[in-house]
mmCIF file of C-alpha atoms and ligand atoms in Angstrom:
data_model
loop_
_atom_site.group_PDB
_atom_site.id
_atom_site.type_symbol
_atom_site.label_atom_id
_atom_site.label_comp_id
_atom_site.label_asym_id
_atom_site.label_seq_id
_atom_site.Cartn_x
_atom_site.Cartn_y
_atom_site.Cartn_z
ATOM 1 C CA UNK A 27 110.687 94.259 97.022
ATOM 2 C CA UNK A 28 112.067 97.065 96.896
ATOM 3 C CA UNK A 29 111.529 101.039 97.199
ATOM 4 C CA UNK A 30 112.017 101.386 92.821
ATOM 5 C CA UNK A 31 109.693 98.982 92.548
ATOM 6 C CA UNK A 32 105.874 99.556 90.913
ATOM 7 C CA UNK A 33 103.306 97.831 92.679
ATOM 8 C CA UNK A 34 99.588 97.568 91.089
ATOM 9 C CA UNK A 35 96.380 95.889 92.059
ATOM 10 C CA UNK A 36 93.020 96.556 90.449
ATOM 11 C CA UNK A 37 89.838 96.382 92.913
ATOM 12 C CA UNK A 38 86.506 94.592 90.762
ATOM 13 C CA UNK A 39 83.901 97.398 91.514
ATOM 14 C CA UNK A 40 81.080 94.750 92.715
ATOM 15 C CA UNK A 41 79.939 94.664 96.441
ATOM 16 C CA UNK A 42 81.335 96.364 99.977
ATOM 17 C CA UNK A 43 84.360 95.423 101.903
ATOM 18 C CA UNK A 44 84.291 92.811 104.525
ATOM 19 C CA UNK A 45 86.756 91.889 107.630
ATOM 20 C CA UNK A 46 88.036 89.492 105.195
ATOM 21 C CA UNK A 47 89.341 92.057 102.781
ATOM 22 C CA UNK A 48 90.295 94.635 104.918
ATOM 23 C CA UNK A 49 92.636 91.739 106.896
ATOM 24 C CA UNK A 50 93.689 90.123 103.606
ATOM 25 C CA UNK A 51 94.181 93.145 101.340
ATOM 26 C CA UNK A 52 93.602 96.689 101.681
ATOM 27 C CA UNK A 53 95.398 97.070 104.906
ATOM 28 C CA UNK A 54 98.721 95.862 103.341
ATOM 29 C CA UNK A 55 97.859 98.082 100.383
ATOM 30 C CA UNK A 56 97.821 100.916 103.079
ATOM 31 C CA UNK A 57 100.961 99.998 104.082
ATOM 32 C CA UNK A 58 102.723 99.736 100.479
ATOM 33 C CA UNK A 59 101.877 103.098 99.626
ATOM 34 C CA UNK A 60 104.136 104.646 102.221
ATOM 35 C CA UNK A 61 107.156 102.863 101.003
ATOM 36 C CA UNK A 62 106.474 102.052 96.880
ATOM 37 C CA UNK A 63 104.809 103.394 94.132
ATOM 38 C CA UNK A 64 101.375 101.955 93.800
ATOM 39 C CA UNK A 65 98.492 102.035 91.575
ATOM 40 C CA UNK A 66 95.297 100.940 92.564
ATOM 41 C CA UNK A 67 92.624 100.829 89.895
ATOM 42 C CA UNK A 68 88.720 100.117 89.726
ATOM 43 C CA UNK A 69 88.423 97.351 87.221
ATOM 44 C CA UNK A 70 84.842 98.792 85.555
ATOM 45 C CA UNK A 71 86.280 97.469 81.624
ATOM 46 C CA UNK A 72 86.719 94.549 83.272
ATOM 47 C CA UNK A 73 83.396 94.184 84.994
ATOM 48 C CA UNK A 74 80.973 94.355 81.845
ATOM 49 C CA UNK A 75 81.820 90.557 81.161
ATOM 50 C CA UNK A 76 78.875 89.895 83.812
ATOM 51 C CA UNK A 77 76.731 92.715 81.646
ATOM 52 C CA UNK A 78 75.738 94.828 84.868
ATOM 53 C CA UNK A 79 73.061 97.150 84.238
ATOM 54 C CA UNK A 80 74.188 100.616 83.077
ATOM 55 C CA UNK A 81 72.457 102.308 85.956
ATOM 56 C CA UNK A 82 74.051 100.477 88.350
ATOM 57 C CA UNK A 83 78.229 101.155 86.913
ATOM 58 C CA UNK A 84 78.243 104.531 88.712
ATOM 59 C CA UNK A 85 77.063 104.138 91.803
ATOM 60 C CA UNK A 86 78.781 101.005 92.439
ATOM 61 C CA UNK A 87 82.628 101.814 91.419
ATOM 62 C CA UNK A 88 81.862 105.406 93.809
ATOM 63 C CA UNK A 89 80.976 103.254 96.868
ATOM 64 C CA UNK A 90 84.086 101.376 96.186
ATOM 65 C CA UNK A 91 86.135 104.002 95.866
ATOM 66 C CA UNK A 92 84.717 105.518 98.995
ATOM 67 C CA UNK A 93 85.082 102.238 100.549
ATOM 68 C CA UNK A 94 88.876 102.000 99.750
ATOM 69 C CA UNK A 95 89.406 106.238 100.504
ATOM 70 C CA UNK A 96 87.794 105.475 104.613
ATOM 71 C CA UNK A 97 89.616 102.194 104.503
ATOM 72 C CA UNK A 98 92.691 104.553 104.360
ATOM 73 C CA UNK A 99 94.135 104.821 100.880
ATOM 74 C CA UNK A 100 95.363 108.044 100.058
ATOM 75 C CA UNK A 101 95.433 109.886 97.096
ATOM 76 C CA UNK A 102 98.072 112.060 97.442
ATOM 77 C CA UNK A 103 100.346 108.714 98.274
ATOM 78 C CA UNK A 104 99.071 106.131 95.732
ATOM 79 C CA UNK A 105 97.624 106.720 92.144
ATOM 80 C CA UNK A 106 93.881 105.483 92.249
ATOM 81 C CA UNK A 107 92.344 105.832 89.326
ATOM 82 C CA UNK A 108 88.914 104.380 87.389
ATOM 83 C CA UNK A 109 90.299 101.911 84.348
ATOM 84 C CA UNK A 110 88.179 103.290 81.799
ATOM 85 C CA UNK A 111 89.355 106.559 82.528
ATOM 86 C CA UNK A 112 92.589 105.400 81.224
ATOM 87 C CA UNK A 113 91.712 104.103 77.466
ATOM 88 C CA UNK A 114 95.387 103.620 76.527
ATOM 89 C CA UNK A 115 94.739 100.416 79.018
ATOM 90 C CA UNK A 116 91.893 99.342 75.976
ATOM 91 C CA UNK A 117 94.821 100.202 73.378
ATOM 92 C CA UNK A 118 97.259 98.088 74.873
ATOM 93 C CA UNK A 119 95.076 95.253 75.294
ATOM 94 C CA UNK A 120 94.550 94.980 71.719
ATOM 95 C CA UNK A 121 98.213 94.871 71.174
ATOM 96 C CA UNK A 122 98.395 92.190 73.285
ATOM 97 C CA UNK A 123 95.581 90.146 71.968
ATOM 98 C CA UNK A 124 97.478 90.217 68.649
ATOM 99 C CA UNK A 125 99.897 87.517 70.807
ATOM 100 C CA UNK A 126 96.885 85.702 72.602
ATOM 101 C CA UNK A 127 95.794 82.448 72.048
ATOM 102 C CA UNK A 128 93.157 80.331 71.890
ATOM 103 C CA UNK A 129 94.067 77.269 73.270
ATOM 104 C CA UNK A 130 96.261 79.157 76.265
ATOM 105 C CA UNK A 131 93.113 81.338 77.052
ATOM 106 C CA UNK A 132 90.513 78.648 77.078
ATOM 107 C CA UNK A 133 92.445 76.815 79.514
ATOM 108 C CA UNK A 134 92.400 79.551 82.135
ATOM 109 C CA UNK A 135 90.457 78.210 85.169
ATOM 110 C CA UNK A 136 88.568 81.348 85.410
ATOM 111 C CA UNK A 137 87.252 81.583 82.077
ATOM 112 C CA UNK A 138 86.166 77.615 81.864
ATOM 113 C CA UNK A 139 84.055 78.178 85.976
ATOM 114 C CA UNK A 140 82.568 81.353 84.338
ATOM 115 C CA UNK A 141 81.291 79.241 81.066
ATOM 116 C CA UNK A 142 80.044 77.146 83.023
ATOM 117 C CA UNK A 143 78.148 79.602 85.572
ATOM 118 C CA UNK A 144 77.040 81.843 82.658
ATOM 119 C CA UNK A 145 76.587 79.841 79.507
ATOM 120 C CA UNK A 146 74.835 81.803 77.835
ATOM 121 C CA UNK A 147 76.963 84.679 78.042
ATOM 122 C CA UNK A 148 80.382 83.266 76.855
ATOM 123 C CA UNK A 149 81.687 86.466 75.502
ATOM 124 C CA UNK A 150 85.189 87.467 74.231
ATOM 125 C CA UNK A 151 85.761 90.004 76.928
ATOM 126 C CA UNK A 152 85.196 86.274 79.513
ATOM 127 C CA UNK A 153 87.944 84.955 77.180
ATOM 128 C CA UNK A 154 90.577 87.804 77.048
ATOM 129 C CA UNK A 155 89.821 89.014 80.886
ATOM 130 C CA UNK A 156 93.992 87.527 81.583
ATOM 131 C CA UNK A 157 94.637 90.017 78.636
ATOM 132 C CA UNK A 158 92.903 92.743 79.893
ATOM 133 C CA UNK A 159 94.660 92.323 83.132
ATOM 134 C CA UNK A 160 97.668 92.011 81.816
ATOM 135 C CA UNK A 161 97.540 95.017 80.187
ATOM 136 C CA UNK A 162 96.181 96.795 83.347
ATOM 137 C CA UNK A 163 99.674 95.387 84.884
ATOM 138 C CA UNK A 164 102.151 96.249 81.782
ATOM 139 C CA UNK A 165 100.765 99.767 81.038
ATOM 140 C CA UNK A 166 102.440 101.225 83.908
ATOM 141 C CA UNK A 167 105.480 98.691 83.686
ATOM 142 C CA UNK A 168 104.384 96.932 87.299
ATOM 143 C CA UNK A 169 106.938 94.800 89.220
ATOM 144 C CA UNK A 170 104.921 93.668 92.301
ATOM 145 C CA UNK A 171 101.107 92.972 92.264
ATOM 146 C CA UNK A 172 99.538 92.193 95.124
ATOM 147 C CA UNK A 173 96.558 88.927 94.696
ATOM 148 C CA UNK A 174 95.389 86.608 95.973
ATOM 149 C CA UNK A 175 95.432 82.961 94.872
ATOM 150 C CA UNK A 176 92.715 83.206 92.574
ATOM 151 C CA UNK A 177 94.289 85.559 90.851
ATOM 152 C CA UNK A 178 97.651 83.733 90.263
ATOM 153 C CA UNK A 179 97.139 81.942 86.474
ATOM 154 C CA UNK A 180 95.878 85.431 85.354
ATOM 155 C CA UNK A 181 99.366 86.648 86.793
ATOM 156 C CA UNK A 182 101.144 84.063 85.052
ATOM 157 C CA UNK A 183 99.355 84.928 82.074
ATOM 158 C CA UNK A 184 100.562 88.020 82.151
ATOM 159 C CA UNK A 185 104.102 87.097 82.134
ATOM 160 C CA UNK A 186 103.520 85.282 79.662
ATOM 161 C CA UNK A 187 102.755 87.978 77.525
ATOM 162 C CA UNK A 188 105.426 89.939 78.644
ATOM 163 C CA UNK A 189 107.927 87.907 78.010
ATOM 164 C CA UNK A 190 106.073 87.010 74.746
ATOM 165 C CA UNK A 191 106.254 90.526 73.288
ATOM 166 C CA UNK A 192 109.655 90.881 74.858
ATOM 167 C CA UNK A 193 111.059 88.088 72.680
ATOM 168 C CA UNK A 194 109.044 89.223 69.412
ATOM 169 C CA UNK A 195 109.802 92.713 70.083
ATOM 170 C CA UNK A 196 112.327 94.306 71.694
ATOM 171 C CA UNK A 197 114.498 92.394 74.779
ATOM 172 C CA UNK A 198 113.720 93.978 78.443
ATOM 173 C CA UNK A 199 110.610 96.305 77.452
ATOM 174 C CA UNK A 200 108.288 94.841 79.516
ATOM 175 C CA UNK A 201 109.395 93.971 83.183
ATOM 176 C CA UNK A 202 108.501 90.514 84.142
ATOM 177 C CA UNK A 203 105.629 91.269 87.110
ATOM 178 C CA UNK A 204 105.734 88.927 90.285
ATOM 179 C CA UNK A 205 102.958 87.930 92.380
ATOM 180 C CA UNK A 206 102.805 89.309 95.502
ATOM 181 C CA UNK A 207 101.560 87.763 98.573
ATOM 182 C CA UNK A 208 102.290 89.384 101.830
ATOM 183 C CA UNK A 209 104.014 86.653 103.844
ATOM 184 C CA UNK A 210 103.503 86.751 107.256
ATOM 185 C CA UNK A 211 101.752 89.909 106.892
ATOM 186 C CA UNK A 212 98.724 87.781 105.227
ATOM 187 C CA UNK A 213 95.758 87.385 107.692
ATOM 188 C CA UNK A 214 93.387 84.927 106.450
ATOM 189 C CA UNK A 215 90.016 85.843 108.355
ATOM 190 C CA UNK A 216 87.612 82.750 108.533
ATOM 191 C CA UNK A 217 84.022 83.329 107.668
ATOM 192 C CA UNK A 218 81.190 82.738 110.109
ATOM 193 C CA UNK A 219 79.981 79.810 109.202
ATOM 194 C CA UNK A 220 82.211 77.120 110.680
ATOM 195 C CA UNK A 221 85.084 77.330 107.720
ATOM 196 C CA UNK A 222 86.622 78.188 105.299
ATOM 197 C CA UNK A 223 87.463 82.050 104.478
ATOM 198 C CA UNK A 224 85.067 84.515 104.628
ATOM 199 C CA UNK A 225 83.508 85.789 101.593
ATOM 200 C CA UNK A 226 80.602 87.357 100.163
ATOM 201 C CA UNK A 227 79.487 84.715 97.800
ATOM 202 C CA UNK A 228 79.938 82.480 100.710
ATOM 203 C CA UNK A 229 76.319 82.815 102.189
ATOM 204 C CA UNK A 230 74.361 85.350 104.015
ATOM 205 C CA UNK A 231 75.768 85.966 107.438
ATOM 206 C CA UNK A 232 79.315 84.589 106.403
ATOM 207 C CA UNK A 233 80.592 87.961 106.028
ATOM 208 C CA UNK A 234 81.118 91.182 108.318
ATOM 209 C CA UNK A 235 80.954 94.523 106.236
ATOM 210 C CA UNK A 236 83.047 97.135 106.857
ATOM 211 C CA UNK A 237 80.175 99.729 106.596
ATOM 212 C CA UNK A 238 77.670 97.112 108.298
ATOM 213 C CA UNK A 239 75.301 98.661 110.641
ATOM 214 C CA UNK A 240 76.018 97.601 114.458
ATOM 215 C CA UNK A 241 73.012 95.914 115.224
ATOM 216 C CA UNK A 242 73.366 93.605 111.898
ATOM 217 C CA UNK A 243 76.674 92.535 112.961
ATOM 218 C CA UNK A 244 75.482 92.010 116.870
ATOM 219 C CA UNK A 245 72.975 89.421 114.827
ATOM 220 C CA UNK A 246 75.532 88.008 112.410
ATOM 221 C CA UNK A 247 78.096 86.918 115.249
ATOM 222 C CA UNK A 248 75.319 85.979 117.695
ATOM 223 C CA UNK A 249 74.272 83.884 114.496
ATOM 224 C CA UNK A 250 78.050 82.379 113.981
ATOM 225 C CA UNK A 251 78.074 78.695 114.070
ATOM 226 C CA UNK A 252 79.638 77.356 117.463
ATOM 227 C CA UNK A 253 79.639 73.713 119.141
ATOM 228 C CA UNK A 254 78.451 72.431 122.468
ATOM 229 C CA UNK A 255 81.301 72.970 124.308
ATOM 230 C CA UNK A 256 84.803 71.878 124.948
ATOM 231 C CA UNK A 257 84.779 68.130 126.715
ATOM 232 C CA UNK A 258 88.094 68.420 127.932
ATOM 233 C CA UNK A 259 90.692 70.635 129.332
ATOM 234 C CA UNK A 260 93.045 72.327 127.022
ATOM 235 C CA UNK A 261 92.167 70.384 124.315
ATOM 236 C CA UNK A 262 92.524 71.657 120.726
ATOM 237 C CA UNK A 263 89.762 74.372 119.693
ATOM 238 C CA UNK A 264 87.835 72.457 116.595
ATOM 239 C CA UNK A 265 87.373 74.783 113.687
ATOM 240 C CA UNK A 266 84.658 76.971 114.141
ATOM 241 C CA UNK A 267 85.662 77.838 117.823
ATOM 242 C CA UNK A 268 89.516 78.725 116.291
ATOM 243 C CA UNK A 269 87.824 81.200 113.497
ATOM 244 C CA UNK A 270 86.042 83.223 116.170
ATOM 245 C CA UNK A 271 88.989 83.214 118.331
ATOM 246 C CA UNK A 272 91.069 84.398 115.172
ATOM 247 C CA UNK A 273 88.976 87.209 114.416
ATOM 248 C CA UNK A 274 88.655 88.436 117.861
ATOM 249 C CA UNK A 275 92.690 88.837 117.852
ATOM 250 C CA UNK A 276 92.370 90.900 115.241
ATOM 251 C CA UNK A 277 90.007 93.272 116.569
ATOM 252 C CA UNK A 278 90.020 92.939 120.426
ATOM 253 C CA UNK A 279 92.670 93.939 122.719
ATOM 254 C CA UNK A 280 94.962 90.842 123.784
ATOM 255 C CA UNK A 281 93.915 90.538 127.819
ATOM 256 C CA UNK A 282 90.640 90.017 126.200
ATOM 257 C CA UNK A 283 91.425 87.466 123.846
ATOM 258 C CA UNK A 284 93.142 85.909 126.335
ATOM 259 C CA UNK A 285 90.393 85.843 128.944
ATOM 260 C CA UNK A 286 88.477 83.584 126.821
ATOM 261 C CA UNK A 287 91.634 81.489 125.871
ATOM 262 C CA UNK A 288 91.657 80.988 129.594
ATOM 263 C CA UNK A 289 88.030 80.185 129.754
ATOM 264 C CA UNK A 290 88.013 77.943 126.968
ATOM 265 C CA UNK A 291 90.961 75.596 128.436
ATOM 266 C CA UNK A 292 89.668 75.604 131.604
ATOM 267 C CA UNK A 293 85.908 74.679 130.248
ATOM 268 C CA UNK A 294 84.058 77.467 131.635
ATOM 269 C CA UNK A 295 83.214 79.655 128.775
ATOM 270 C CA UNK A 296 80.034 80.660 127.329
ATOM 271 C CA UNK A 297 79.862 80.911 123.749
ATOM 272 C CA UNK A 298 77.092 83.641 124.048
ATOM 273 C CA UNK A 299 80.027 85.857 126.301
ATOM 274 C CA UNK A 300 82.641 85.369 123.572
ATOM 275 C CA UNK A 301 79.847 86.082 120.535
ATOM 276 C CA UNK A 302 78.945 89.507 122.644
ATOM 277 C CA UNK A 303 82.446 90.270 122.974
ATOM 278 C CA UNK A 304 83.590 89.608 119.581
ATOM 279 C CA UNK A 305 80.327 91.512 118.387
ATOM 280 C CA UNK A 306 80.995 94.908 120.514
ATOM 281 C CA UNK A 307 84.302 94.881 119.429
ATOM 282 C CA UNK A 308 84.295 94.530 115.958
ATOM 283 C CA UNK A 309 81.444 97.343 116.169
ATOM 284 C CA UNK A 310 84.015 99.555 117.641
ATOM 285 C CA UNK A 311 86.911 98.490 115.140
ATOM 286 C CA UNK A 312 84.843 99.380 112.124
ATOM 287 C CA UNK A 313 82.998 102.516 113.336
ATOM 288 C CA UNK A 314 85.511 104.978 112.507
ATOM 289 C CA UNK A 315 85.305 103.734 108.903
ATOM 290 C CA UNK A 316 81.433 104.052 108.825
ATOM 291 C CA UNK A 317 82.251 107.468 110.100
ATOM 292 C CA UNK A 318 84.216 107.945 107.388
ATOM 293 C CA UNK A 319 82.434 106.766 104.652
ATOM 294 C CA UNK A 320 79.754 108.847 105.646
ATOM 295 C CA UNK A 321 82.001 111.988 105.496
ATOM 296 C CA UNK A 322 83.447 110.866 102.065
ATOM 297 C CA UNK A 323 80.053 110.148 100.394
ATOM 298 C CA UNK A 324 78.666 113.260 101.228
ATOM 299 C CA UNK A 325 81.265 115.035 99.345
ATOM 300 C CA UNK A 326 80.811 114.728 95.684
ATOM 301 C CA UNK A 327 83.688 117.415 95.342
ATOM 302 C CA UNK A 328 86.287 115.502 96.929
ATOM 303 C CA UNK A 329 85.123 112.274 95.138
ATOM 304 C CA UNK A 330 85.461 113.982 91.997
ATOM 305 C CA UNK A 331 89.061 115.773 92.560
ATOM 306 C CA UNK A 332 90.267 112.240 93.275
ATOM 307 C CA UNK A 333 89.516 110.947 90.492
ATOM 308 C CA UNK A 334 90.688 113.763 88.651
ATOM 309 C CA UNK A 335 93.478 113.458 89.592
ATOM 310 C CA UNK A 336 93.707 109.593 89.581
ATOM 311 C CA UNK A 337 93.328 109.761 85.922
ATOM 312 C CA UNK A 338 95.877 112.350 85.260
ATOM 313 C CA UNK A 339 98.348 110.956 87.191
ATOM 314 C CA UNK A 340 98.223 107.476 85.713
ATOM 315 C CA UNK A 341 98.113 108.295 81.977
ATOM 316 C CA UNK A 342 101.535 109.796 82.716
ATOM 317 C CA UNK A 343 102.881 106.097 82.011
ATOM 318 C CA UNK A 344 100.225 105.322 80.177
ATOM 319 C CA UNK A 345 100.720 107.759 77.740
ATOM 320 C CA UNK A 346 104.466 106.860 77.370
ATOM 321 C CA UNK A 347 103.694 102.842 77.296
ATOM 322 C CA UNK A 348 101.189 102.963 74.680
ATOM 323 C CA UNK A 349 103.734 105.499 72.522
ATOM 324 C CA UNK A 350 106.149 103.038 72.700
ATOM 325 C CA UNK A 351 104.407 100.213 71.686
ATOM 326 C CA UNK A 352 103.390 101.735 68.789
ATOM 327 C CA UNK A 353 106.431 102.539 67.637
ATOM 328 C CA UNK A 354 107.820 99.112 68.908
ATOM 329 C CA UNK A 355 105.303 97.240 67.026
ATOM 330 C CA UNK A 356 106.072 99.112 63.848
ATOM 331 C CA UNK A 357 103.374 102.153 63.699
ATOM 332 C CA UNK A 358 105.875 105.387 63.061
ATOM 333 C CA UNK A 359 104.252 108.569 62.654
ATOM 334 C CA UNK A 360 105.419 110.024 59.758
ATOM 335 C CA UNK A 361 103.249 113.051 58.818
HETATM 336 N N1 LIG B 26 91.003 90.146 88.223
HETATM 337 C C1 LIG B 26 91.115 90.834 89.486
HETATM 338 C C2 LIG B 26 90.052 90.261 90.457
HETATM 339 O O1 LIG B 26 89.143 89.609 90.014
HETATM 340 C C3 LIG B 26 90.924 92.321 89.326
HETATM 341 C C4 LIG B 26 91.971 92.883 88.428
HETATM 342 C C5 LIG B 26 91.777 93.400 87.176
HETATM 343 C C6 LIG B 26 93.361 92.981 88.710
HETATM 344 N N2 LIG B 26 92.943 93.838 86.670
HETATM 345 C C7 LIG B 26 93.959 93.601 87.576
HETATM 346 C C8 LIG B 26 94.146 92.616 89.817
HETATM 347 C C9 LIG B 26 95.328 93.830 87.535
HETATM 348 C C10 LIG B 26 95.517 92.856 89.755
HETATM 349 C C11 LIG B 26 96.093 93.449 88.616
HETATM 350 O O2 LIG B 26 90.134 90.487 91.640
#
């Protein structure tokens, strides 16, 4: 990648941040914005496939935003912005479903899961979501977009398209986006339930919040699923042992981490020491950013300028994308 380069993600506006995001994600999108051009977007077009209630919209794409602002993205580095607050995104999309078909977006794994999970809600917007997000990606001519694997056949989707319109169109409009997944830079934080990654839809307790209140995390580890012990020395940790052990590098200091290496290898550790441990110290790695959601949420003013802003900022390209297309696909003004 480099500096030139546009990179864009778009956030889904449902539920709070968790270790596993913060590890996986936004901290790499913190990083990106010092060095690229970024746009980060709350996907709320893209969220009325489920058909949340209208009093609900607001309140959850603010704590998101909020969420993302203590979590350290910065306005005055990156463009975040709301995506209906850019409606050339809605134009572009139905430029692009012009070139969409059928048969390509009923075999998107996404869409065939969600008819299945919500069959009686099999809606169009379910069935052009990869267009939608490829037009989130194209309007600002994107390079780099930072997923993760689930995300990947929309991606591919999307250069579909591109190349698609490309081809009918005009040769080189549309840069060809990449997936973008951060290499060694990708921490994969377990859940704590035994395995797999954590995850909100994973189960209650799975999942550490960002914002979570200290005693609810002190329960949730305490909770964390563990074994009876380690039978031999130095033998290899079995799966739920290794997940707390990799999210207490994350958050504790290293002597500590390796204290209880130590003590695991030479079969003297208590699992209740570790889960205390782990517990205090993800408490005190997540409560500057309760701190600061707190001090973001109470000011309505701020919340509003950044969006403000956001919005002007990114219909900039907006603007100029959706003019060209429409001249591109044949519409010339002529009065
Ligand atoms: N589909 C993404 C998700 O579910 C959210 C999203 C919408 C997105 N538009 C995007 C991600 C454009 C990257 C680029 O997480």
């Amino acid at each position: 990648m480099e500096k030139k380069d546009i990179v864009l993600s778009g956030i889904r506006p449902t539920g709070n941040l968790h270790l596993g995001n913060y590890f996986g994600a936004v901290k790499n999108f913190v990083k990106m914005q010092e060095t690229n051009k970024c746009f980060f977007f709350i996907a709320d077009y893209h969220s009325l496939t489920t058909h949340p209630k209208p009093g609900d919209l607001q309140g959850n794409v603010r704590q998101v935003l909020v969420e993302y602002l203590a979590a350290g993205l910065d306005p005055e580095k990156a463009t975040l912005y709301l995506q209906s607050d850019l409606p050339e995104t809605a134009e572009l999309y139905l430029f692009l479903n012009m070139n969409a078909y059928l048969g390509e977006l009923e075999r998107v794994t996404t869409f065939k899961e969600k008819a299945r999970k919500q069959p009686d809600n099999v809606n169009a917007g379910l069935l052009t979501y990869p267009t939608l997000m490829a037009a989130d990606i194209l309007i600002h001519r994107s390079s780099y977009v930072p997923v993760g694997k689930d995300q990947e056949q929309h991606l591919e989707m999307t250069r579909t398209f591109a190349r698609r319109f490309n081809r009918m169109y005009k040769n080189d409009y549309f840069p060809i986006p990449k997936a973008f997944n951060f290499g060694d830079d990708l921490i994969k934080i377990p859940g704590l339930d035994g395995s797999g990654k954590m995850g909100k839809s994973e189960g209650e307790g799975n999942a550490v919040f960002l914002a979570e209140d200290p005693k609810s995390i002190r329960k949730k580890v305490m909770r964390a699923v563990t074994d009876s012990g380690p039978t031999q020395k130095n033998q290899t940790k079995p799966e739920p042992i290794e997940n707390l052990f990799t999210i207490l590098k994350v958050v504790s200091k290293p002597d500590v981490v390796e204290y209880f290496d130590d003590q695991y290898n030479n079969m003297t550790i208590r699992y209740g020491d570790l889960k205390k441990q782990l517990a205090e110290d993800i408490i005190a790695f997540t409560t500057p950013f309760r701190d600061k959601v707190a001090e973001i949420s109470a000011n309505q003013d701020y919340i509003n300028k950044v969006m403000k802003m956001g919005a002007e900022k990114a219909s900039v390209s907006a603007r100029q994308t959706v003019n060209d297309v429409r001249s591109i696909v044949g519409f010339k003004k002529i009065y």
